[in-house]
Tab-separated table of C-alpha atoms and ligand atoms in Angstrom:
chain	number	residue	atom	x	y	z
A	1	MET	CA	0.530	-2.948	-6.478
A	2	ILE	CA	-1.733	-4.127	-3.354
A	3	SER	CA	-4.490	-2.472	-1.650
A	4	ALA	CA	-6.418	-4.044	1.554
A	5	PRO	CA	-7.969	-2.421	4.505
A	6	SER	CA	-6.209	-1.884	7.627
A	7	GLY	CA	-6.922	-4.840	9.219
A	8	ALA	CA	-6.543	-7.734	6.144
A	9	GLY	CA	-2.424	-9.435	6.814
A	10	LYS	CA	-1.338	-7.260	3.672
A	11	THR	CA	2.439	-5.746	5.516
A	12	THR	CA	2.860	-9.672	6.390
A	13	LEU	CA	2.046	-11.059	3.017
A	14	ILE	CA	4.026	-7.660	1.192
A	15	GLY	CA	6.986	-9.284	3.685
A	16	GLN	CA	6.729	-12.187	2.579
A	17	VAL	CA	6.269	-12.042	-1.260
A	18	LEU	CA	10.555	-9.828	-0.819
A	19	LYS	CA	11.099	-12.452	1.254
A	20	GLN	CA	10.495	-14.739	-1.830
A	21	PHE	CA	11.823	-12.222	-4.703
A	22	PRO	CA	14.477	-10.816	-3.217
A	23	GLN	CA	14.968	-8.854	-7.032
A	24	LEU	CA	11.877	-7.224	-6.022
A	25	ALA	CA	11.962	-4.144	-4.971
A	26	TYR	CA	9.823	-2.457	-2.516
A	27	SER	CA	8.615	1.535	-2.888
A	28	ILE	CA	8.500	3.582	-0.162
A	29	SER	CA	6.333	5.902	-0.144
A	30	HIS	CA	6.666	9.460	1.709
A	31	THR	CA	3.821	10.112	4.884
A	32	THR	CA	3.446	12.856	6.588
A	33	ARG	CA	1.985	11.048	9.554
A	34	LYS	CA	4.271	10.200	12.446
A	35	PRO	CA	6.741	7.174	12.774
A	36	ARG	CA	5.972	4.457	14.266
A	37	LYS	CA	7.938	2.543	17.283
A	38	GLY	CA	11.225	0.854	15.023
A	39	GLU	CA	9.552	2.249	11.853
A	40	ILE	CA	12.893	3.990	10.153
A	41	HIS	CA	13.162	7.314	8.166
A	42	GLY	CA	13.862	6.333	4.376
A	43	ARG	CA	12.827	2.729	5.086
A	44	ASP	CA	9.595	2.077	6.636
A	45	TYR	CA	9.102	5.568	4.945
A	46	PHE	CA	10.226	8.714	3.971
A	47	PHE	CA	8.515	11.179	7.027
A	48	ILE	CA	7.864	14.631	6.629
A	49	ASP	CA	5.737	17.666	7.034
A	50	GLU	CA	2.839	19.111	5.976
A	51	GLN	CA	4.428	21.759	3.637
A	52	GLU	CA	6.861	20.167	2.208
A	53	PHE	CA	4.205	17.386	1.158
A	54	ASN	CA	1.894	20.437	-0.116
A	55	ALA	CA	5.128	21.821	-1.362
A	56	ARG	CA	5.649	18.444	-3.608
A	57	ILE	CA	2.143	18.981	-4.529
A	58	ALA	CA	2.398	22.586	-5.713
A	59	GLN	CA	5.519	21.218	-7.950
A	60	ASP	CA	3.640	18.295	-9.556
A	61	LEU	CA	6.094	15.165	-7.380
A	62	TRP	CA	3.243	12.513	-6.747
A	63	ILE	CA	2.873	9.672	-9.491
A	64	GLU	CA	-0.201	9.249	-6.848
A	65	TRP	CA	-1.386	10.713	-3.733
A	66	ALA	CA	-4.208	10.561	-0.921
A	67	GLN	CA	-4.838	11.531	2.271
A	68	VAL	CA	-5.554	8.413	4.136
A	69	HIS	CA	-7.220	7.682	8.050
A	70	GLY	CA	-6.191	11.350	8.897
A	71	ASN	CA	-2.717	11.726	7.647
A	72	PHE	CA	-1.952	12.049	3.524
A	73	TYR	CA	0.896	9.755	1.365
A	74	GLY	CA	2.581	9.361	-1.269
A	75	THR	CA	4.237	8.061	-4.078
A	76	SER	CA	7.674	10.175	-5.883
A	77	ARG	CA	8.056	10.076	-9.498
A	78	GLU	CA	11.264	10.440	-8.705
A	79	PHE	CA	11.719	7.527	-7.125
A	80	VAL	CA	10.040	5.014	-9.275
A	81	SER	CA	11.312	6.215	-12.742
A	82	GLU	CA	14.336	5.641	-10.560
A	83	LYS	CA	13.792	2.100	-9.631
A	84	LEU	CA	12.172	1.706	-13.512
A	85	LYS	CA	14.708	2.893	-15.130
A	86	ASN	CA	17.230	0.462	-13.724
A	87	GLY	CA	15.000	-2.244	-14.667
A	88	GLU	CA	13.312	-2.986	-11.501
A	89	ASN	CA	10.522	-4.831	-10.633
A	90	LEU	CA	8.254	-2.242	-8.209
A	91	LEU	CA	5.752	-2.994	-4.992
A	92	LEU	CA	3.702	-0.642	-4.214
A	93	ASP	CA	1.657	-0.753	-1.165
A	94	ILE	CA	-0.741	2.116	-1.874
A	95	ASP	CA	-4.170	3.240	-0.215
A	96	VAL	CA	-7.270	2.327	-3.601
A	97	GLN	CA	-7.410	6.134	-4.181
A	98	GLY	CA	-4.201	6.033	-4.996
A	99	ALA	CA	-4.825	2.585	-6.502
A	100	LYS	CA	-6.824	4.707	-9.095
A	101	GLN	CA	-4.986	7.225	-10.150
A	102	ILE	CA	-2.317	5.250	-10.845
A	103	MET	CA	-4.878	2.920	-12.284
A	104	ASN	CA	-5.606	6.221	-14.705
A	105	SER	CA	-1.965	7.011	-15.739
A	106	LYS	CA	-0.188	5.469	-17.858
A	107	LEU	CA	1.955	3.235	-16.447
A	108	GLY	CA	0.439	-0.668	-16.155
A	109	LEU	CA	1.448	-1.307	-13.539
A	110	VAL	CA	-0.932	-5.244	-12.275
A	111	SER	CA	-2.957	-3.859	-9.235
A	112	ILE	CA	-3.424	-6.671	-6.845
A	113	PHE	CA	-6.108	-6.460	-4.048
A	114	ILE	CA	-6.165	-8.726	-0.113
A	115	LEU	CA	-9.710	-9.051	1.121
A	116	PRO	CA	-10.544	-10.267	4.599
A	117	PRO	CA	-11.936	-13.224	5.365
A	118	SER	CA	-15.435	-10.468	6.669
A	119	ILE	CA	-16.130	-7.459	8.066
A	120	THR	CA	-16.560	-8.954	11.511
A	121	VAL	CA	-12.736	-11.454	10.377
A	122	LEU	CA	-11.366	-7.746	10.676
A	123	LEU	CA	-12.811	-5.424	13.526
A	124	GLN	CA	-11.329	-9.058	15.645
A	125	ARG	CA	-7.538	-8.424	13.863
A	126	LEU	CA	-7.533	-4.373	14.201
A	127	GLU	CA	-9.155	-5.122	17.849
A	128	SER	CA	-6.176	-7.490	18.758
A	129	ARG	CA	-3.857	-5.607	17.169
A	130	GLY	CA	-3.546	-3.696	20.407
A	131	THR	CA	-2.256	-0.441	18.336
A	132	ASP	CA	-5.032	1.566	18.064
A	133	SER	CA	-7.312	3.332	20.659
A	134	PRO	CA	-11.103	1.968	18.889
A	135	THR	CA	-11.979	5.796	17.747
A	136	VAL	CA	-9.730	5.448	15.140
A	137	ILE	CA	-11.078	1.906	14.850
A	138	ALA	CA	-13.232	2.522	14.702
A	139	ARG	CA	-12.637	5.403	11.497
A	140	ARG	CA	-11.026	2.003	9.715
A	141	MET	CA	-13.196	0.169	9.850
A	142	GLU	CA	-15.876	2.497	7.978
A	143	ASN	CA	-12.720	2.924	5.165
A	144	ALA	CA	-12.661	-1.018	5.293
A	145	ARG	CA	-16.451	-0.601	3.754
A	146	TRP	CA	-15.856	1.371	1.130
A	147	GLU	CA	-13.132	0.276	0.225
A	148	MET	CA	-13.499	-3.322	-0.126
A	149	ASP	CA	-16.653	-1.665	-1.780
A	150	GLN	CA	-13.801	-0.936	-5.020
A	151	GLN	CA	-12.157	-4.800	-5.224
A	152	GLU	CA	-13.685	-4.841	-8.956
A	153	ALA	CA	-11.894	-2.088	-9.994
A	154	TYR	CA	-8.549	-4.182	-9.019
A	155	ASP	CA	-7.019	-7.246	-12.156
A	156	HIS	CA	-6.417	-9.369	-8.759
A	157	VAL	CA	-8.756	-9.900	-5.434
A	158	ILE	CA	-6.971	-12.193	-2.696
A	159	VAL	CA	-9.052	-13.078	0.448
A	160	ASN	CA	-6.704	-13.709	2.884
A	161	ASP	CA	-8.232	-16.530	4.561
A	162	ASP	CA	-5.633	-19.425	5.005
A	163	ILE	CA	-2.069	-17.033	5.230
A	164	ASP	CA	-0.010	-19.725	3.684
A	165	GLN	CA	-2.425	-20.176	0.493
A	166	ALA	CA	-2.843	-16.315	0.409
A	167	ILE	CA	1.117	-16.159	0.301
A	168	ASN	CA	0.846	-18.774	-2.761
A	169	ASP	CA	-1.817	-17.281	-4.883
A	170	LEU	CA	0.456	-14.030	-4.260
A	171	CYS	CA	2.975	-15.481	-5.430
A	172	SER	CA	1.906	-16.794	-8.302
A	173	ILE	CA	1.137	-13.426	-9.102
A	174	PHE	CA	4.757	-12.428	-9.010
A	175	GLU	CA	5.381	-14.769	-10.681
A	176	THR	CA	3.010	-14.341	-13.682
A	177	LYS	CA	3.505	-10.638	-14.542
A	178	MET	CA	7.019	-9.759	-12.769
A	179	ARG	CA	8.870	-8.118	-16.492
A	180	PHE	CA	12.022	-7.714	-16.000
A	181	LEU	CA	13.320	-11.565	-14.750
B	201	LIG	P1	0.165	2.593	7.670
B	201	LIG	O1	0.042	4.279	7.800
B	201	LIG	O2	-0.478	1.168	8.421
B	201	LIG	O3	1.492	2.528	6.631
B	201	LIG	O4	-0.325	3.115	6.253
B	201	LIG	C1	-2.128	3.852	5.952
B	201	LIG	C2	-1.816	3.616	4.690
B	201	LIG	O5	-1.991	3.675	3.971
B	201	LIG	C3	-2.389	1.849	3.902
B	201	LIG	O6	-2.918	1.378	3.219
B	201	LIG	C4	-0.818	2.353	2.791
B	201	LIG	O7	-1.741	1.326	1.879
B	201	LIG	C5	-1.971	3.725	2.692
B	201	LIG	N1	-0.243	4.258	1.676
B	201	LIG	C6	1.123	4.049	2.062
B	201	LIG	N2	1.664	4.204	1.667
B	201	LIG	C7	1.118	5.136	0.503
B	201	LIG	C8	1.214	5.984	-0.254
B	201	LIG	O8	2.334	5.900	-1.188
B	201	LIG	N3	0.120	6.221	-0.951
B	201	LIG	C9	-0.884	6.086	-1.199
B	201	LIG	N4	-2.969	6.774	-1.600
B	201	LIG	N5	-1.508	5.571	0.222
B	201	LIG	C10	-0.065	4.970	0.613
């Protein structure tokens, strides 16, 4: 599973890993966030409303769930166990709160944290992305500081300074750690 503050380049890195390892399945999370332009239900996320999300909490259907930047995100127990039962390797993209819940479970997943080269670079990346308002950026930066403080809990930390180097580092972790090759 991979966590990173927003703007650390995680989406690009994950895209490259999935390209390099076609046998690796992506864990599609559920979220109450509205779809962004180009996002597809069932490919990027399963988009559900808060009522359904809460009903699933009550039924204990999430392996982990968390509120991130004001929206709810969860990993479905059924989705993950189905994939693992089929002998697939799974890549989870989840925030630090969710990752900690999984670290405390018995799933034994390898955890990776992606760091931006610095807080300043992170801010520049968020601003140049142009997708978020200043208020949202401020909230994401505050969250990023807290998330970066949690990096020691992870098995591996990768600094995304040079993108090619970061892709290499990430791929070599997957190469050695994948259970079903
Ligand atoms: P975004 O809305 O930008 O796609 O994702 C925002 C944050 O939610 C990212 O940090 C991402 O890792 C996290 N996230 C995505 N899916 C899940 C999930 O199933 N559980 C948790 N805990 N976080 C998630």
